[in-house]
Amino acid sequence: MTADIIDGKAVAADLRARIAASVAAFEAKTKETPGLAVVLVGDDPASQVYVRNKGKATEKAGMRSIEHRLPASASQEEVIALVRALSADHSVDGILVQLPLPAGIDANRVINEIDPAKDVDGLTELSAGRLLLGKEGLVPCTPQGCVILAKSVRPRLEGAHAVILGRSILVGKPLSLLFLAENCTVTMAHSRTKDLADVCRSADILCAAAGRPALVKGDWVKGGAIVIDVGINRIGEGAASKIVGDVDFEAAKIRAGAITPVPGGVGPMTIACLLRNTLVAAARRRGLADPEV
Ligand code: NAP
């Protein structure tokens, strides 16, 4: 058996096209264009690439991209002042603070200055609490993307055993709550989990978000399981370096029913879900129904 390869690029392109159509409908109705503000502090090269890509994708979806760059020497108070100003600015619908922030700046304090109605990364304490309580809020992008990918092969996840490798606040924890909301039975695994291979082998849906290259071996995958690989790990040096996931893809695809590649799986979904959150935030802030995207 060889798994179906879940094409994250295609699923994300389809979602982005629906968002663009919805943005046009939003503009026709409100005469306003949703705007996403991205705050970049310092000159981390990877962060610069991410911010540029987010800006391009935002404009391609027909929304406004507003970039704010502060030098690495900016103080915590300066960053907070900028986030407060964006929170108060009516023309801004979404605020994203690019992480990591330079050493010396408390990311939690900065993030929690974002107006939760504009928290398109879903990282404020209020957004996290609303997700836990099952209340309406903005949901972190990468976990949202994982669930959309799983549902692209199995539209009803009810009753499935979802095993999540990793318990970070960015990926693992919110993902567990999203799968619970889909009526899955959820197991969280982490670095202290005993018999990790057996735990993984019991998964109908296995999500790997540990940040460890090829941690998940082929024989950790139950026959026919859906495997969602969140990991982004650079291995090798210089020109020979490449990006791999947390799953031994070649070995796992022989047993899985469906599997996401790295790159080209979860990655493209993260930006698409950011655009979706921006549009949803713009609609909710104006008392409109959630767009159907
Ligand atoms: P993180 O904060 O470092 O968390 C990693 C989690 O994995 C921790 O809970 C850790 O357990 C667990 N873990 C680490 N080694 C393990 C092992 N050997 N066995 C079992 N569990 C282990 O990472 P993150 O921010 O969640 O990101 C995880 C991965 O996803 C990274 O590769 C990251 O680059 C990638 N990522 C991708 C996207 C995307 O758009 N595709 C977005 C975000 C992140 P403990 O809690 O016990 O330490």
Short mmCIF file of C-alpha atoms and ligand atoms in Angstrom, two decimals:
data_model
loop_
_atom_site.label_atom_id
_atom_site.label_comp_id
_atom_site.label_asym_id
_atom_site.label_seq_id
_atom_site.Cartn_x
_atom_site.Cartn_y
_atom_site.Cartn_z
CA MET A 1 0.00 0.00 0.00
CA THR A 2 1.19 3.53 -0.72
CA ALA A 3 -0.39 6.50 0.97
CA ASP A 4 -2.24 9.28 -0.79
CA ILE A 5 -0.05 12.36 -0.61
CA ILE A 6 -2.00 15.26 0.88
CA ASP A 7 -1.15 18.23 -1.32
CA GLY A 8 -1.03 21.14 1.14
CA LYS A 9 -0.15 23.58 -1.65
CA ALA A 10 -3.31 22.69 -3.58
CA VAL A 11 -5.57 22.74 -0.49
CA ALA A 12 -4.08 26.10 0.52
CA ALA A 13 -4.45 27.54 -3.01
CA ASP A 14 -8.10 26.52 -3.03
CA LEU A 15 -8.65 28.15 0.38
CA ARG A 16 -6.84 31.34 -0.71
CA ALA A 17 -9.01 31.55 -3.84
CA ARG A 18 -12.18 31.29 -1.71
CA ILE A 19 -10.81 33.94 0.66
CA ALA A 20 -10.09 36.30 -2.26
CA ALA A 21 -13.67 35.88 -3.51
CA SER A 22 -14.97 36.56 0.01
CA VAL A 23 -12.75 39.64 0.35
CA ALA A 24 -14.30 41.03 -2.85
CA ALA A 25 -17.80 40.41 -1.44
CA PHE A 26 -16.77 42.06 1.86
CA GLU A 27 -15.50 45.15 0.00
CA ALA A 28 -18.67 45.39 -2.07
CA LYS A 29 -20.73 45.34 1.13
CA THR A 30 -18.64 47.56 3.44
CA LYS A 31 -16.62 49.72 0.97
CA GLU A 32 -13.62 48.80 3.15
CA THR A 33 -10.63 46.51 2.58
CA PRO A 34 -9.47 44.21 5.40
CA GLY A 35 -5.96 45.09 6.60
CA LEU A 36 -3.30 42.91 8.23
CA ALA A 37 -0.51 44.64 10.19
CA VAL A 38 2.72 42.71 10.69
CA VAL A 39 5.27 43.87 13.26
CA LEU A 40 8.86 42.83 12.64
CA VAL A 41 11.48 43.70 15.24
CA GLY A 42 15.15 43.24 14.35
CA ASP A 43 16.76 41.74 11.27
CA ASP A 44 16.49 37.97 11.65
CA PRO A 45 16.82 36.75 8.01
CA ALA A 46 14.24 33.93 8.33
CA SER A 47 11.70 36.32 9.90
CA GLN A 48 12.25 38.79 7.06
CA VAL A 49 11.43 36.09 4.51
CA TYR A 50 8.30 35.04 6.44
CA VAL A 51 7.10 38.64 6.70
CA ARG A 52 7.69 39.28 3.00
CA ASN A 53 5.76 36.10 2.07
CA LYS A 54 2.88 37.00 4.38
CA GLY A 55 2.72 40.49 2.86
CA LYS A 56 2.63 39.14 -0.70
CA ALA A 57 -0.05 36.56 0.15
CA THR A 58 -2.16 39.22 1.91
CA GLU A 59 -2.12 41.48 -1.14
CA LYS A 60 -2.78 38.58 -3.49
CA ALA A 61 -5.95 37.85 -1.51
CA GLY A 62 -7.04 41.45 -2.09
CA MET A 63 -6.32 42.65 1.46
CA ARG A 64 -4.07 45.46 2.68
CA SER A 65 -0.67 44.52 4.07
CA ILE A 66 0.75 46.98 6.58
CA GLU A 67 4.36 46.36 7.61
CA HIS A 68 5.96 47.93 10.68
CA ARG A 69 9.67 47.40 11.16
CA LEU A 70 11.51 48.29 14.34
CA PRO A 71 15.28 47.97 14.84
CA ALA A 72 16.70 45.18 17.02
CA SER A 73 17.60 47.94 19.50
CA ALA A 74 13.92 48.85 20.05
CA SER A 75 12.86 48.72 23.68
CA GLN A 76 9.99 46.62 25.00
CA GLU A 77 8.05 49.85 25.65
CA GLU A 78 8.45 50.93 22.02
CA VAL A 79 7.19 47.59 20.72
CA ILE A 80 4.25 47.66 23.14
CA ALA A 81 3.42 51.25 22.14
CA LEU A 82 3.28 50.19 18.47
CA VAL A 83 1.04 47.18 19.22
CA ARG A 84 -1.28 49.39 21.31
CA ALA A 85 -1.51 51.94 18.49
CA LEU A 86 -2.39 49.18 15.98
CA SER A 87 -4.97 47.78 18.39
CA ALA A 88 -6.61 51.22 18.56
CA ASP A 89 -6.45 51.84 14.78
CA HIS A 90 -9.86 51.12 13.22
CA SER A 91 -8.36 50.47 9.78
CA VAL A 92 -6.32 47.51 11.09
CA ASP A 93 -8.22 44.19 11.29
CA GLY A 94 -5.41 41.80 12.14
CA ILE A 95 -2.14 42.18 14.06
CA LEU A 96 0.70 39.71 13.86
CA VAL A 97 3.91 40.11 15.83
CA GLN A 98 6.60 38.09 14.07
CA LEU A 99 8.33 35.73 16.50
CA PRO A 100 10.94 35.32 17.82
CA LEU A 101 11.43 38.80 19.26
CA PRO A 102 14.98 39.92 20.05
CA ALA A 103 16.44 38.86 23.41
CA GLY A 104 15.36 41.17 26.20
CA ILE A 105 11.80 41.62 24.93
CA ASP A 106 9.13 39.64 26.74
CA ALA A 107 7.10 38.12 23.87
CA ASN A 108 4.19 37.21 26.17
CA ARG A 109 3.77 40.79 27.33
CA VAL A 110 3.88 42.11 23.77
CA ILE A 111 1.45 39.48 22.42
CA ASN A 112 -1.05 40.16 25.18
CA GLU A 113 -1.22 43.83 24.16
CA ILE A 114 -2.90 42.75 20.90
CA ASP A 115 -6.62 43.47 20.86
CA PRO A 116 -8.05 39.88 20.98
CA ALA A 117 -10.50 40.88 18.21
CA LYS A 118 -7.43 41.38 15.97
CA ASP A 119 -5.37 38.45 17.29
CA VAL A 120 -5.04 36.63 13.95
CA ASP A 121 -2.29 34.36 15.30
CA GLY A 122 -4.60 33.28 18.15
CA LEU A 123 -1.78 33.60 20.66
CA THR A 124 -3.15 35.98 23.29
CA GLU A 125 -4.20 34.49 26.62
CA LEU A 126 -7.79 35.49 25.87
CA SER A 127 -7.78 33.66 22.52
CA ALA A 128 -6.25 30.56 24.17
CA GLY A 129 -8.89 30.68 26.93
CA ARG A 130 -11.75 31.04 24.45
CA LEU A 131 -10.48 28.02 22.51
CA LEU A 132 -10.32 26.00 25.73
CA LEU A 133 -13.86 27.06 26.64
CA GLY A 134 -15.17 26.29 23.16
CA LYS A 135 -16.18 29.92 22.65
CA GLU A 136 -15.90 31.93 19.45
CA GLY A 137 -12.42 33.37 18.95
CA LEU A 138 -9.47 33.41 16.57
CA VAL A 139 -7.73 30.03 16.37
CA PRO A 140 -3.94 29.59 15.84
CA CYS A 141 -3.15 29.15 12.15
CA THR A 142 -0.95 26.05 12.00
CA PRO A 143 -3.30 23.83 14.08
CA GLN A 144 -6.24 25.12 12.03
CA GLY A 145 -4.36 24.11 8.87
CA CYS A 146 -3.68 20.60 10.26
CA VAL A 147 -7.38 19.97 10.88
CA ILE A 148 -8.34 21.22 7.41
CA LEU A 149 -5.77 18.84 5.87
CA ALA A 150 -7.03 15.88 7.93
CA LYS A 151 -10.61 16.69 6.91
CA SER A 152 -9.57 16.93 3.25
CA VAL A 153 -9.16 13.14 3.34
CA ARG A 154 -11.67 12.25 6.08
CA PRO A 155 -14.42 14.88 6.29
CA ARG A 156 -15.92 13.43 9.51
CA LEU A 157 -13.25 12.91 12.15
CA GLU A 158 -15.68 11.89 14.91
CA GLY A 159 -14.50 8.86 16.88
CA ALA A 160 -11.01 8.85 15.37
CA HIS A 161 -8.07 8.48 17.73
CA ALA A 162 -5.85 11.53 17.19
CA VAL A 163 -2.34 11.33 18.63
CA ILE A 164 -0.43 14.61 18.79
CA LEU A 165 3.31 14.54 19.26
CA GLY A 166 4.27 17.81 20.94
CA ARG A 167 2.51 19.99 23.51
CA SER A 168 3.60 23.52 22.61
CA ILE A 169 1.24 26.45 23.00
CA LEU A 170 1.79 27.26 19.30
CA VAL A 171 0.88 23.86 17.85
CA GLY A 172 0.29 20.82 20.08
CA LYS A 173 -2.07 22.21 22.74
CA PRO A 174 -4.42 24.13 20.44
CA LEU A 175 -4.41 21.22 17.98
CA SER A 176 -5.58 18.86 20.75
CA LEU A 177 -8.53 21.18 21.47
CA LEU A 178 -9.46 21.41 17.78
CA PHE A 179 -9.48 17.62 17.44
CA LEU A 180 -11.57 17.36 20.63
CA ALA A 181 -14.02 19.80 19.08
CA GLU A 182 -14.23 17.40 16.13
CA ASN A 183 -15.19 14.64 18.63
CA CYS A 184 -11.91 12.77 18.24
CA THR A 185 -10.39 10.84 21.12
CA VAL A 186 -7.17 12.74 21.74
CA THR A 187 -3.83 11.59 23.12
CA MET A 188 -1.04 14.11 23.70
CA ALA A 189 2.51 12.78 23.59
CA HIS A 190 5.73 14.61 24.46
CA SER A 191 9.34 14.08 25.43
CA ARG A 192 8.42 12.24 28.66
CA THR A 193 5.89 9.91 27.06
CA LYS A 194 6.64 6.23 27.66
CA ASP A 195 6.38 3.72 24.82
CA LEU A 196 6.06 6.50 22.26
CA ALA A 197 6.16 4.10 19.30
CA ASP A 198 3.17 2.12 20.67
CA VAL A 199 1.24 5.33 21.39
CA CYS A 200 1.81 6.49 17.81
CA ARG A 201 0.85 3.08 16.44
CA SER A 202 -2.59 3.43 18.03
CA ALA A 203 -3.35 6.63 16.07
CA ASP A 204 -5.93 6.92 13.33
CA ILE A 205 -4.61 10.46 12.89
CA LEU A 206 -0.98 11.05 13.82
CA CYS A 207 0.25 14.65 14.01
CA ALA A 208 3.94 15.14 14.56
CA ALA A 209 4.98 18.53 15.92
CA ALA A 210 8.14 17.81 17.87
CA GLY A 211 10.78 19.57 15.77
CA ARG A 212 12.89 16.38 15.56
CA PRO A 213 13.88 15.17 12.08
CA ALA A 214 12.53 11.71 11.21
CA LEU A 215 11.50 11.03 14.83
CA VAL A 216 8.47 9.05 13.64
CA LYS A 217 9.62 5.80 12.05
CA GLY A 218 7.66 3.90 9.43
CA ASP A 219 6.62 1.15 11.83
CA TRP A 220 5.19 3.74 14.27
CA VAL A 221 2.39 4.33 11.77
CA LYS A 222 -0.80 2.25 11.89
CA GLY A 223 -1.87 0.86 8.50
CA GLY A 224 -4.19 3.35 6.80
CA ALA A 225 -3.60 6.19 9.30
CA ILE A 226 -3.65 9.87 8.35
CA VAL A 227 -0.22 11.35 9.06
CA ILE A 228 0.13 15.13 9.40
CA ASP A 229 3.76 16.23 9.64
CA VAL A 230 4.10 19.70 11.15
CA GLY A 231 7.87 19.59 11.64
CA ILE A 232 10.18 21.94 9.76
CA ASN A 233 13.78 20.86 10.32
CA ARG A 234 16.81 21.93 8.32
CA ILE A 235 19.38 19.15 8.02
CA GLY A 236 22.80 19.14 6.35
CA GLU A 237 25.11 22.02 5.60
CA GLY A 238 25.23 24.72 2.94
CA ALA A 239 24.05 23.82 -0.56
CA ALA A 240 23.42 20.20 0.52
CA SER A 241 21.04 21.26 3.29
CA LYS A 242 17.33 20.51 3.02
CA ILE A 243 14.11 20.82 4.96
CA VAL A 244 12.59 17.65 6.39
CA GLY A 245 9.68 16.93 8.70
CA ASP A 246 9.36 14.96 11.92
CA VAL A 247 8.29 11.81 10.06
CA ASP A 248 10.45 9.40 8.08
CA PHE A 249 8.34 10.12 4.99
CA GLU A 250 9.53 7.32 2.69
CA ALA A 251 9.02 4.64 5.34
CA ALA A 252 5.74 6.05 6.64
CA LYS A 253 4.08 6.43 3.26
CA ILE A 254 4.19 2.66 2.75
CA ARG A 255 1.89 2.18 5.77
CA ALA A 256 -0.16 5.37 6.02
CA GLY A 257 -3.47 5.90 4.23
CA ALA A 258 -2.64 9.56 3.61
CA ILE A 259 0.37 11.67 4.52
CA THR A 260 1.52 15.29 4.22
CA PRO A 261 4.95 15.93 2.67
CA VAL A 262 7.49 18.43 4.01
CA PRO A 263 7.75 20.87 2.39
CA GLY A 264 4.36 21.29 0.70
CA GLY A 265 2.08 20.00 3.44
CA VAL A 266 1.20 21.97 6.58
CA GLY A 267 3.47 24.95 5.74
CA PRO A 268 1.32 26.48 2.96
CA MET A 269 -1.79 26.08 5.13
CA THR A 270 -0.41 28.33 7.88
CA ILE A 271 -0.41 31.47 5.70
CA ALA A 272 -3.78 30.58 4.16
CA CYS A 273 -5.29 30.29 7.65
CA LEU A 274 -3.73 33.62 8.63
CA LEU A 275 -5.55 35.25 5.71
CA ARG A 276 -8.73 33.48 6.72
CA ASN A 277 -8.42 34.76 10.32
CA THR A 278 -7.85 38.31 9.03
CA LEU A 279 -11.03 38.19 6.95
CA VAL A 280 -13.00 36.61 9.82
CA ALA A 281 -11.69 39.31 12.21
CA ALA A 282 -12.69 42.06 9.74
CA ALA A 283 -16.22 40.63 9.46
CA ARG A 284 -16.73 40.13 13.21
CA ARG A 285 -15.44 43.61 14.04
CA ARG A 286 -18.23 45.01 11.84
CA GLY A 287 -20.92 42.73 13.24
CA LEU A 288 -21.13 40.69 10.02
CA ALA A 289 -21.57 36.90 9.84
CA ASP A 290 -18.42 34.82 9.46
CA PRO A 291 -17.49 34.45 5.78
CA GLU A 292 -17.94 30.87 4.57
CA VAL A 293 -14.31 30.02 3.83
P1 NAP B 1 8.43 23.29 20.46
O1 NAP B 1 7.84 24.46 21.16
O2 NAP B 1 9.89 23.07 20.50
O3 NAP B 1 7.71 21.99 21.05
C1 NAP B 1 8.14 20.70 20.69
C2 NAP B 1 7.30 19.68 21.41
O4 NAP B 1 7.73 18.39 20.99
C3 NAP B 1 7.46 19.71 22.92
O5 NAP B 1 6.19 19.54 23.55
C4 NAP B 1 8.37 18.53 23.24
O6 NAP B 1 8.10 17.87 24.46
C5 NAP B 1 8.06 17.57 22.11
N1 NAP B 1 9.21 16.74 21.79
C6 NAP B 1 10.47 17.16 21.49
N2 NAP B 1 11.27 16.10 21.28
C7 NAP B 1 10.52 14.99 21.45
C8 NAP B 1 10.77 13.60 21.40
N3 NAP B 1 11.98 13.12 21.10
N4 NAP B 1 9.76 12.75 21.65
C9 NAP B 1 8.54 13.22 21.94
N5 NAP B 1 8.21 14.53 22.02
C10 NAP B 1 9.20 15.41 21.78
O7 NAP B 1 8.04 23.29 18.92
P2 NAP B 1 6.76 23.89 18.13
O8 NAP B 1 6.84 25.37 18.09
O9 NAP B 1 5.51 23.23 18.62
O10 NAP B 1 7.09 23.35 16.67
C11 NAP B 1 7.20 21.97 16.40
C12 NAP B 1 7.69 21.77 14.99
O11 NAP B 1 6.72 22.31 14.10
C13 NAP B 1 9.00 22.50 14.65
O12 NAP B 1 9.72 21.74 13.72
C14 NAP B 1 8.52 23.78 13.99
O13 NAP B 1 9.47 24.32 13.11
C15 NAP B 1 7.31 23.28 13.26
N6 NAP B 1 6.31 24.31 12.97
C16 NAP B 1 5.82 24.34 11.71
C17 NAP B 1 4.86 25.27 11.36
C18 NAP B 1 4.31 25.26 9.97
O14 NAP B 1 3.80 26.26 9.50
N7 NAP B 1 4.38 24.14 9.26
C19 NAP B 1 4.40 26.20 12.30
C20 NAP B 1 4.89 26.10 13.62
C21 NAP B 1 5.85 25.16 13.93
P3 NAP B 1 8.31 18.58 25.91
O15 NAP B 1 7.15 19.51 26.07
O16 NAP B 1 8.26 17.42 26.85
O17 NAP B 1 9.63 19.27 25.85
#
